[in-house]
Amino acid sequence: MSSLDDNKAEANHPYSDDEDAQNEIEVNGNWTPQEKALHEARLKAKAKRRLRKSSSRSSTSESCSQSGELAGSDPNSPKGKVNTNDRKSRTGKGRGLPKKGGAGGKGVWGAAGMVYEMEEPDARDPNYDESAQGDTVYATVVPEVDEKEMEKMVNPIVQEYFEHGDTKEVEMLLKELNLGLHKFEFSSLAVSLSLEGKASHRELTSRLLSDLSGKMLSQSDMARAFDKILNELPDLILDTPEAPQMLGQFIARAIADHVLPMSFLDCYKGKVDCEHARVALDRAAVLLTMKREMVRLDNVWGVGGGLRPVKHLVKEMNLLLKEYLISGDISEAEHCLRDLEVPHFHHELVYEAVVMVLESKGDSAIHMMLKLLQSLWKTGLITVDQMNRRAEAFCK
C-alpha cells in the first residue's frame, strides 16, 4: 500500500525538483520560440507516460487485494507467479473468464458438450473425395457457336456434303454443334455456296433442306434464311450474275417440298424495293403456276452428272452437236458440255461426232467437227485417251 501511495504522489507531481530547476534554467536561457514549444511538448508526453504506467499499476494492485490472490496462480510460487498453463487472461483485465469460453487454444476441438451439425462437403476442400459423394452425373456442355465463327464451321460441312451427298452425316455433324439462335443461317450459307457451284450442288442443297426440315429446322427458320438471302442478292450478283433466277428456283422447290409455307410469296407482295429480289420472287411464282406444277419442280435443277441414264446422255450430246453444226459457236458447245457434268462420258461425244461426219454430205461438217474437237482438247474437256478409245472402237 505504501508503494501505491508513492506512485500516486509521483503521478500528481511528475517532475522532480532537479528537473524543475533545470527546466527553469533552460527556459530562462536564450531559446527560440520553436525550441521552447518542442521542449514543452516533450515534457507533456513524458508526464502522460508516467500517468499511464502508474494507473496500470494501481488497477493491478486493487484486483489482487480484492481477490486475495491471482486466480490460477500458484500460492507456493514467489511473488504469486501466474500459471502459464491456465487459459484465463493474464493481463489483469476482463472478467477473468477462460478465452473463448474454454473452446480456444492449440489442439482444442471446442467446448465440452458441443455438438456440431452435419456440413455439406465442399468441392474446394483438399480432402474432398468425389467418388464418396454418391452417383455423379457428367454432362458435356457445348458453347453456342458465335455468329462470326458460323461461316468457318459450316463451310467445310457443306463442301464435304457436295462430295458424298449423305444428308444423315450432315445432320449428325450439326447436332454436335450448338447453333442456338443462329441455326437458320446454316440454310442461307448452304444456298449461297450452291449458287457458286454446279447444278448438281444446287440439287443436293434442295434435298438437304428437305431432309432437315421438321427435324432440325422449322418452316420459320427456313423463311428467315431465304429472307436473308433476298437481302444479300445485290452482293451475290457480283460473283453470280444469275443468282436472282436461281434463288427463285430454290424458293419454288422449297415450297413444293413443304420446306417453306405456301404463304411465303404472299408476304412480299408490294413490299419489295430491291429489283433483284423482285426478279427472284417473280421467277418462283411463275414456276409454281406452270403445268404439272409440283411434279415438274422435282427436276428444276435437272438430274446431275452420273445419275442420268446413258440413253439420256447420248441424246443430250446429239442435240449439242446438231446445235453446233447450225450455229458454229464453239464456246456455247463447251458450256453445254460442262453443264452435263459427265467428264468420264466425254468419249461418247467423240463417237457421236464421227458418226455425224460419216452420215453428213460435204466437207463442212468435217472441218467444223475438227475445230470443235481440237478446241475441246486444248481446254482439257476431252483427252487424247478418250479419242484413241473411240478410234480403236471404229477400227474393230
Short mmCIF file of C-alpha atoms in Angstrom, two decimals:
data_model
loop_
_atom_site.label_atom_id
_atom_site.label_comp_id
_atom_site.label_asym_id
_atom_site.label_seq_id
_atom_site.Cartn_x
_atom_site.Cartn_y
_atom_site.Cartn_z
CA MET A 1 0.00 0.00 0.00
CA SER A 2 2.90 2.32 0.66
CA SER A 3 4.18 1.76 -2.84
CA LEU A 4 0.77 2.71 -4.20
CA ASP A 5 0.80 5.99 -2.32
CA ASP A 6 4.25 6.75 -3.66
CA ASN A 7 3.08 6.08 -7.22
CA LYS A 8 0.09 8.36 -6.82
CA ALA A 9 2.23 11.09 -5.41
CA GLU A 10 4.67 10.65 -8.23
CA ALA A 11 1.77 10.83 -10.72
CA ASN A 12 0.45 14.04 -9.19
CA HIS A 13 3.94 15.57 -9.25
CA PRO A 14 5.55 14.14 -12.35
CA TYR A 15 8.55 16.45 -12.24
CA SER A 16 11.30 16.13 -9.63
CA ASP A 17 12.97 19.12 -8.00
CA ASP A 18 16.13 18.70 -10.06
CA GLU A 19 14.18 18.61 -13.26
CA ASP A 20 12.19 21.71 -12.24
CA ALA A 21 15.36 23.59 -11.53
CA GLN A 22 16.90 22.52 -14.77
CA ASN A 23 13.74 23.46 -16.70
CA GLU A 24 13.73 26.91 -15.11
CA ILE A 25 17.37 27.42 -16.10
CA GLU A 26 16.70 26.28 -19.68
CA VAL A 27 13.52 28.31 -20.06
CA ASN A 28 15.24 31.44 -18.81
CA GLY A 29 18.03 30.83 -21.29
CA ASN A 30 18.25 32.16 -24.78
CA TRP A 31 15.86 29.71 -26.57
CA THR A 32 13.91 30.38 -29.72
CA PRO A 33 10.08 30.06 -29.61
CA GLN A 34 10.21 26.85 -31.68
CA GLU A 35 12.67 25.21 -29.31
CA LYS A 36 10.55 26.20 -26.30
CA ALA A 37 7.40 24.68 -27.87
CA LEU A 38 9.24 21.45 -28.71
CA HIS A 39 10.63 21.20 -25.20
CA GLU A 40 7.20 21.70 -23.61
CA ALA A 41 5.68 19.01 -25.87
CA ARG A 42 8.34 16.52 -24.79
CA LEU A 43 7.66 17.27 -21.15
CA LYS A 44 3.91 16.76 -21.57
CA ALA A 45 4.41 13.43 -23.37
CA LYS A 46 6.73 12.24 -20.63
CA ALA A 47 4.15 13.15 -17.99
CA LYS A 48 1.41 11.25 -19.81
CA ARG A 49 3.56 8.10 -19.97
CA ARG A 50 4.17 8.27 -16.23
CA LEU A 51 0.45 8.70 -15.51
CA ARG A 52 -0.46 5.75 -17.75
CA LYS A 53 2.11 3.50 -16.08
CA SER A 54 1.00 4.46 -12.57
CA SER A 55 -2.69 3.86 -13.39
CA SER A 56 -2.00 0.34 -14.69
CA ARG A 57 -0.04 -0.50 -11.55
CA SER A 58 -2.82 0.77 -9.29
CA SER A 59 -5.52 -1.32 -11.11
CA THR A 60 -3.40 -4.46 -10.79
CA SER A 61 -2.87 -3.90 -7.09
CA GLU A 62 -6.58 -3.36 -6.47
CA SER A 63 -7.58 -6.58 -8.24
CA CYS A 64 -5.03 -8.52 -6.22
CA SER A 65 -6.26 -7.07 -2.92
CA GLN A 66 -9.92 -7.87 -3.69
CA SER A 67 -9.41 -11.50 -4.74
CA GLY A 68 -6.75 -12.19 -2.15
CA GLU A 69 -4.55 -13.79 -4.73
CA LEU A 70 -4.47 -14.06 -8.50
CA ALA A 71 -6.81 -16.65 -9.96
CA GLY A 72 -4.94 -19.65 -11.26
CA SER A 73 -1.68 -18.60 -9.52
CA ASP A 74 0.48 -20.95 -7.60
CA PRO A 75 0.40 -19.93 -3.88
CA ASN A 76 3.79 -21.52 -3.30
CA SER A 77 5.43 -19.62 -6.15
CA PRO A 78 7.31 -16.44 -5.29
CA LYS A 79 5.50 -13.12 -5.88
CA GLY A 80 2.33 -15.03 -6.84
CA LYS A 81 3.54 -16.01 -10.32
CA VAL A 82 0.69 -16.84 -12.71
CA ASN A 83 0.44 -20.40 -14.01
CA THR A 84 1.35 -20.38 -17.70
CA ASN A 85 -0.89 -23.38 -18.47
CA ASP A 86 -4.03 -21.52 -17.37
CA ARG A 87 -6.39 -20.37 -20.15
CA LYS A 88 -7.56 -17.29 -18.26
CA SER A 89 -6.41 -13.84 -19.16
CA ARG A 90 -3.10 -12.90 -17.53
CA THR A 91 -3.25 -9.19 -18.33
CA GLY A 92 -5.35 -8.37 -15.27
CA LYS A 93 -8.18 -7.04 -17.42
CA GLY A 94 -11.57 -8.52 -18.30
CA ARG A 95 -13.84 -10.68 -16.20
CA GLY A 96 -11.26 -13.37 -15.55
CA LEU A 97 -13.09 -16.00 -17.67
CA PRO A 98 -11.34 -18.52 -19.95
CA LYS A 99 -10.66 -17.42 -23.52
CA LYS A 100 -13.45 -18.27 -26.00
CA GLY A 101 -15.39 -19.99 -23.23
CA GLY A 102 -12.73 -22.69 -22.90
CA ALA A 103 -13.01 -23.64 -26.58
CA GLY A 104 -9.95 -21.78 -27.80
CA GLY A 105 -6.28 -22.66 -27.92
CA LYS A 106 -3.99 -25.05 -29.73
CA GLY A 107 -5.19 -28.65 -30.05
CA VAL A 108 -8.69 -27.88 -28.74
CA TRP A 109 -11.72 -29.21 -30.67
CA GLY A 110 -14.23 -26.95 -28.94
CA ALA A 111 -16.02 -26.54 -25.66
CA ALA A 112 -17.13 -29.58 -23.71
CA GLY A 113 -20.53 -30.88 -24.76
CA MET A 114 -20.59 -29.01 -28.08
CA VAL A 115 -22.36 -30.91 -30.89
CA TYR A 116 -21.52 -29.98 -34.47
CA GLU A 117 -24.12 -30.11 -37.23
CA MET A 118 -23.64 -32.05 -40.47
CA GLU A 119 -21.99 -29.84 -43.07
CA GLU A 120 -22.25 -30.16 -46.83
CA PRO A 121 -18.98 -31.30 -48.48
CA ASP A 122 -17.06 -28.51 -50.14
CA ALA A 123 -15.61 -29.33 -53.58
CA ARG A 124 -12.76 -26.90 -52.91
CA ASP A 125 -11.70 -28.82 -49.79
CA PRO A 126 -8.32 -30.57 -50.36
CA ASN A 127 -9.74 -33.71 -48.70
CA TYR A 128 -12.85 -33.72 -50.91
CA ASP A 129 -13.49 -37.20 -52.32
CA GLU A 130 -15.71 -37.08 -55.39
CA SER A 131 -16.26 -40.84 -55.55
CA ALA A 132 -17.62 -40.89 -51.99
CA GLN A 133 -20.43 -38.42 -52.76
CA GLY A 134 -22.71 -40.94 -54.44
CA ASP A 135 -23.75 -41.13 -58.10
CA THR A 136 -22.08 -38.45 -60.19
CA VAL A 137 -23.70 -37.33 -63.44
CA TYR A 138 -21.42 -35.89 -66.12
CA ALA A 139 -22.82 -33.65 -68.85
CA THR A 140 -21.00 -32.28 -71.87
CA VAL A 141 -21.61 -28.57 -72.26
CA VAL A 142 -21.06 -27.29 -75.81
CA PRO A 143 -20.79 -23.50 -76.08
CA GLU A 144 -23.07 -21.76 -78.53
CA VAL A 145 -21.49 -21.02 -81.90
CA ASP A 146 -20.76 -17.34 -82.37
CA GLU A 147 -22.13 -15.61 -85.44
CA LYS A 148 -18.61 -14.73 -86.60
CA GLU A 149 -17.45 -18.36 -86.36
CA MET A 150 -20.59 -19.73 -88.04
CA GLU A 151 -19.29 -19.46 -91.58
CA LYS A 152 -15.90 -21.04 -90.73
CA MET A 153 -17.59 -24.08 -89.17
CA VAL A 154 -20.38 -24.56 -91.73
CA ASN A 155 -18.39 -24.16 -94.97
CA PRO A 156 -16.35 -27.40 -94.56
CA ILE A 157 -19.51 -29.36 -93.72
CA VAL A 158 -21.32 -28.15 -96.85
CA GLN A 159 -18.30 -28.67 -99.12
CA GLU A 160 -17.90 -32.25 -97.90
CA TYR A 161 -21.61 -32.83 -98.41
CA PHE A 162 -21.24 -31.82 -102.06
CA GLU A 163 -18.75 -34.69 -102.37
CA HIS A 164 -20.54 -37.53 -100.57
CA GLY A 165 -24.20 -36.39 -100.69
CA ASP A 166 -25.13 -38.02 -97.35
CA THR A 167 -27.72 -35.86 -95.57
CA LYS A 168 -27.63 -38.02 -92.41
CA GLU A 169 -23.96 -37.27 -91.89
CA VAL A 170 -24.65 -33.54 -92.15
CA GLU A 171 -27.46 -33.87 -89.63
CA MET A 172 -25.15 -35.71 -87.22
CA LEU A 173 -22.45 -33.02 -87.54
CA LEU A 174 -24.96 -30.24 -86.95
CA LYS A 175 -26.23 -31.92 -83.78
CA GLU A 176 -22.71 -31.80 -82.37
CA LEU A 177 -22.70 -28.03 -82.83
CA ASN A 178 -24.70 -25.74 -80.58
CA LEU A 179 -26.04 -23.42 -83.27
CA GLY A 180 -28.55 -21.86 -80.89
CA LEU A 181 -30.44 -18.90 -82.32
CA HIS A 182 -28.22 -18.82 -85.43
CA LYS A 183 -29.27 -22.22 -86.80
CA PHE A 184 -31.29 -20.63 -89.60
CA GLU A 185 -28.04 -19.22 -91.01
CA PHE A 186 -26.93 -22.74 -91.97
CA SER A 187 -29.60 -22.84 -94.69
CA SER A 188 -28.64 -19.41 -96.04
CA LEU A 189 -24.94 -20.33 -96.15
CA ALA A 190 -25.65 -23.66 -97.90
CA VAL A 191 -27.77 -21.96 -100.57
CA SER A 192 -25.17 -19.20 -101.08
CA LEU A 193 -22.41 -21.78 -101.60
CA SER A 194 -24.51 -23.80 -104.05
CA LEU A 195 -25.20 -20.68 -106.14
CA GLU A 196 -21.48 -20.51 -106.86
CA GLY A 197 -21.29 -24.24 -107.67
CA LYS A 198 -22.80 -26.62 -110.19
CA ALA A 199 -26.39 -27.61 -110.87
CA SER A 200 -25.75 -30.89 -109.07
CA HIS A 201 -24.71 -28.92 -105.96
CA ARG A 202 -27.97 -26.99 -106.04
CA GLU A 203 -29.93 -30.23 -106.37
CA LEU A 204 -28.10 -31.65 -103.35
CA THR A 205 -28.78 -28.47 -101.38
CA SER A 206 -32.51 -28.69 -102.11
CA ARG A 207 -32.53 -32.31 -100.91
CA LEU A 208 -30.61 -31.34 -97.79
CA LEU A 209 -33.08 -28.59 -96.89
CA SER A 210 -35.96 -31.02 -97.44
CA ASP A 211 -34.39 -33.67 -95.16
CA LEU A 212 -33.52 -31.18 -92.39
CA SER A 213 -36.95 -29.55 -92.44
CA GLY A 214 -39.02 -30.61 -89.45
CA LYS A 215 -36.04 -32.29 -87.75
CA MET A 216 -33.56 -29.55 -87.05
CA LEU A 217 -35.03 -26.58 -88.92
CA SER A 218 -38.62 -25.39 -88.86
CA GLN A 219 -40.50 -23.55 -91.60
CA SER A 220 -39.96 -20.26 -89.77
CA ASP A 221 -36.20 -20.91 -89.72
CA MET A 222 -36.24 -21.61 -93.46
CA ALA A 223 -38.26 -18.45 -94.09
CA ARG A 224 -35.70 -16.38 -92.14
CA ALA A 225 -32.88 -17.97 -94.14
CA PHE A 226 -34.41 -17.17 -97.55
CA ASP A 227 -35.33 -13.68 -96.38
CA LYS A 228 -31.67 -13.10 -95.53
CA ILE A 229 -30.57 -14.34 -98.97
CA LEU A 230 -33.06 -12.00 -100.67
CA ASN A 231 -31.49 -9.09 -98.79
CA GLU A 232 -27.98 -10.22 -99.81
CA LEU A 233 -28.77 -10.55 -103.53
CA PRO A 234 -27.03 -7.26 -104.52
CA ASP A 235 -23.76 -8.72 -103.19
CA LEU A 236 -24.33 -12.22 -104.58
CA ILE A 237 -24.84 -10.88 -108.10
CA LEU A 238 -21.24 -9.64 -108.17
CA ASP A 239 -19.98 -13.26 -108.18
CA THR A 240 -23.04 -14.98 -109.67
CA PRO A 241 -24.97 -12.83 -112.17
CA GLU A 242 -27.73 -15.46 -112.44
CA ALA A 243 -28.31 -15.53 -108.67
CA PRO A 244 -31.88 -14.00 -108.78
CA GLN A 245 -33.18 -16.62 -111.22
CA MET A 246 -31.53 -19.49 -109.33
CA LEU A 247 -32.82 -18.20 -105.99
CA GLY A 248 -36.32 -18.11 -107.46
CA GLN A 249 -35.92 -21.78 -108.43
CA PHE A 250 -34.75 -22.55 -104.88
CA ILE A 251 -37.81 -20.85 -103.40
CA ALA A 252 -40.19 -22.66 -105.75
CA ARG A 253 -38.56 -26.03 -105.00
CA ALA A 254 -38.66 -25.33 -101.24
CA ILE A 255 -42.39 -24.53 -101.38
CA ALA A 256 -43.02 -27.70 -103.42
CA ASP A 257 -41.10 -29.77 -100.84
CA HIS A 258 -43.06 -28.10 -97.98
CA VAL A 259 -39.85 -26.60 -96.65
CA LEU A 260 -41.37 -23.10 -96.91
CA PRO A 261 -45.02 -22.28 -96.16
CA MET A 262 -47.35 -21.75 -99.12
CA SER A 263 -47.91 -18.15 -97.99
CA PHE A 264 -44.21 -17.25 -98.27
CA LEU A 265 -44.60 -15.35 -101.56
CA ASP A 266 -47.73 -13.54 -100.36
CA CYS A 267 -45.75 -11.88 -97.57
CA TYR A 268 -43.65 -9.98 -100.13
CA LYS A 269 -46.36 -8.68 -102.46
CA GLY A 270 -45.97 -4.93 -102.81
CA LYS A 271 -43.30 -4.78 -100.07
CA VAL A 272 -40.07 -5.39 -102.02
CA ASP A 273 -37.97 -2.44 -103.15
CA CYS A 274 -34.94 -4.36 -104.42
CA GLU A 275 -35.16 -5.11 -108.14
CA HIS A 276 -33.16 -8.33 -107.87
CA ALA A 277 -35.40 -9.65 -105.10
CA ARG A 278 -38.47 -8.97 -107.24
CA VAL A 279 -36.91 -10.96 -110.10
CA ALA A 280 -36.32 -13.94 -107.77
CA LEU A 281 -39.87 -13.83 -106.36
CA ASP A 282 -41.40 -13.50 -109.82
CA ARG A 283 -39.37 -16.48 -111.04
CA ALA A 284 -40.66 -18.59 -108.14
CA ALA A 285 -44.25 -17.52 -108.79
CA VAL A 286 -44.00 -18.45 -112.47
CA LEU A 287 -42.59 -21.91 -111.71
CA LEU A 288 -45.36 -22.61 -109.20
CA THR A 289 -48.11 -21.73 -111.69
CA MET A 290 -46.76 -23.85 -114.58
CA LYS A 291 -48.47 -27.02 -115.77
CA ARG A 292 -47.94 -30.14 -113.70
CA GLU A 293 -46.78 -27.63 -111.03
CA MET A 294 -45.21 -29.52 -108.11
CA VAL A 295 -44.23 -32.62 -110.10
CA ARG A 296 -42.21 -30.59 -112.58
CA LEU A 297 -40.26 -28.84 -109.78
CA ASP A 298 -38.65 -32.11 -108.72
CA ASN A 299 -36.35 -31.76 -111.74
CA VAL A 300 -35.90 -27.99 -111.56
CA TRP A 301 -32.12 -28.48 -111.38
CA GLY A 302 -32.09 -31.43 -113.79
CA VAL A 303 -30.58 -34.83 -112.95
CA GLY A 304 -26.96 -34.29 -112.01
CA GLY A 305 -23.97 -35.99 -113.58
CA GLY A 306 -23.69 -39.75 -113.47
CA LEU A 307 -27.20 -40.13 -112.12
CA ARG A 308 -28.55 -39.65 -115.63
CA PRO A 309 -29.27 -42.75 -117.74
CA VAL A 310 -26.89 -43.47 -120.62
CA LYS A 311 -29.59 -43.08 -123.28
CA HIS A 312 -30.43 -39.63 -121.96
CA LEU A 313 -26.76 -38.57 -122.05
CA VAL A 314 -26.35 -39.83 -125.62
CA LYS A 315 -29.43 -37.87 -126.65
CA GLU A 316 -28.09 -34.70 -124.98
CA MET A 317 -24.76 -34.99 -126.82
CA ASN A 318 -26.51 -35.50 -130.14
CA LEU A 319 -28.51 -32.32 -129.59
CA LEU A 320 -25.33 -30.48 -128.57
CA LEU A 321 -23.54 -31.45 -131.80
CA LYS A 322 -26.54 -30.64 -134.00
CA GLU A 323 -26.86 -27.17 -132.46
CA TYR A 324 -23.13 -26.63 -133.03
CA LEU A 325 -23.36 -27.57 -136.70
CA ILE A 326 -26.15 -24.99 -137.08
CA SER A 327 -24.66 -22.14 -135.03
CA GLY A 328 -20.93 -22.84 -135.23
CA ASP A 329 -20.47 -21.43 -131.69
CA ILE A 330 -17.65 -23.41 -130.05
CA SER A 331 -17.87 -21.61 -126.68
CA GLU A 332 -21.60 -22.46 -126.38
CA ALA A 333 -20.85 -26.11 -127.13
CA GLU A 334 -18.16 -26.15 -124.41
CA HIS A 335 -20.58 -24.56 -121.96
CA CYS A 336 -23.28 -27.16 -122.68
CA LEU A 337 -20.79 -30.00 -122.32
CA ARG A 338 -19.64 -28.72 -118.91
CA ASP A 339 -23.25 -28.44 -117.73
CA LEU A 340 -23.76 -32.17 -118.34
CA GLU A 341 -21.15 -32.85 -115.58
CA VAL A 342 -20.09 -36.22 -117.03
CA PRO A 343 -16.35 -35.88 -117.81
CA HIS A 344 -15.99 -39.67 -117.74
CA PHE A 345 -18.52 -39.91 -120.60
CA HIS A 346 -16.95 -37.35 -122.98
CA HIS A 347 -15.62 -40.16 -125.15
CA GLU A 348 -19.21 -40.62 -126.31
CA LEU A 349 -19.11 -37.11 -127.79
CA VAL A 350 -16.16 -38.16 -129.96
CA TYR A 351 -18.07 -41.22 -131.14
CA GLU A 352 -21.22 -39.25 -131.97
CA ALA A 353 -19.15 -36.59 -133.81
CA VAL A 354 -17.51 -39.22 -136.04
CA VAL A 355 -20.88 -40.82 -136.77
CA MET A 356 -22.35 -37.44 -137.79
CA VAL A 357 -19.38 -36.75 -140.08
CA LEU A 358 -19.80 -40.13 -141.79
CA GLU A 359 -23.53 -39.56 -142.27
CA SER A 360 -23.17 -35.97 -143.48
CA LYS A 361 -22.72 -34.75 -147.05
CA GLY A 362 -19.96 -32.33 -147.93
CA ASP A 363 -16.76 -31.26 -146.21
CA SER A 364 -18.16 -28.51 -143.98
CA ALA A 365 -19.19 -30.92 -141.20
CA ILE A 366 -15.70 -32.47 -141.19
CA HIS A 367 -13.92 -29.12 -140.77
CA MET A 368 -16.38 -27.93 -138.06
CA MET A 369 -16.03 -31.16 -136.06
CA LEU A 370 -12.23 -30.99 -136.29
CA LYS A 371 -12.27 -27.44 -134.93
CA LEU A 372 -14.59 -28.47 -132.09
CA LEU A 373 -12.55 -31.50 -131.07
CA GLN A 374 -9.32 -29.52 -131.28
CA SER A 375 -10.77 -26.78 -129.04
CA LEU A 376 -12.12 -29.33 -126.54
CA TRP A 377 -8.70 -30.99 -126.41
CA LYS A 378 -6.94 -27.66 -125.73
CA THR A 379 -9.33 -26.82 -122.89
CA GLY A 380 -8.93 -30.31 -121.40
CA LEU A 381 -12.56 -31.36 -121.74
CA ILE A 382 -11.55 -34.27 -123.97
CA THR A 383 -8.32 -36.20 -123.53
CA VAL A 384 -6.22 -37.98 -126.12
CA ASP A 385 -7.02 -41.28 -124.43
CA GLN A 386 -10.74 -40.75 -124.96
CA MET A 387 -10.15 -40.05 -128.65
CA ASN A 388 -7.95 -43.15 -129.01
CA ARG A 389 -10.58 -45.34 -127.34
CA ARG A 390 -13.19 -44.33 -129.95
CA ALA A 391 -10.71 -44.70 -132.81
CA GLU A 392 -10.00 -48.26 -131.69
CA ALA A 393 -13.71 -48.95 -131.48
CA PHE A 394 -14.16 -47.90 -135.13
CA CYS A 395 -11.20 -49.99 -136.22
CA LYS A 396 -12.73 -53.07 -134.67
#
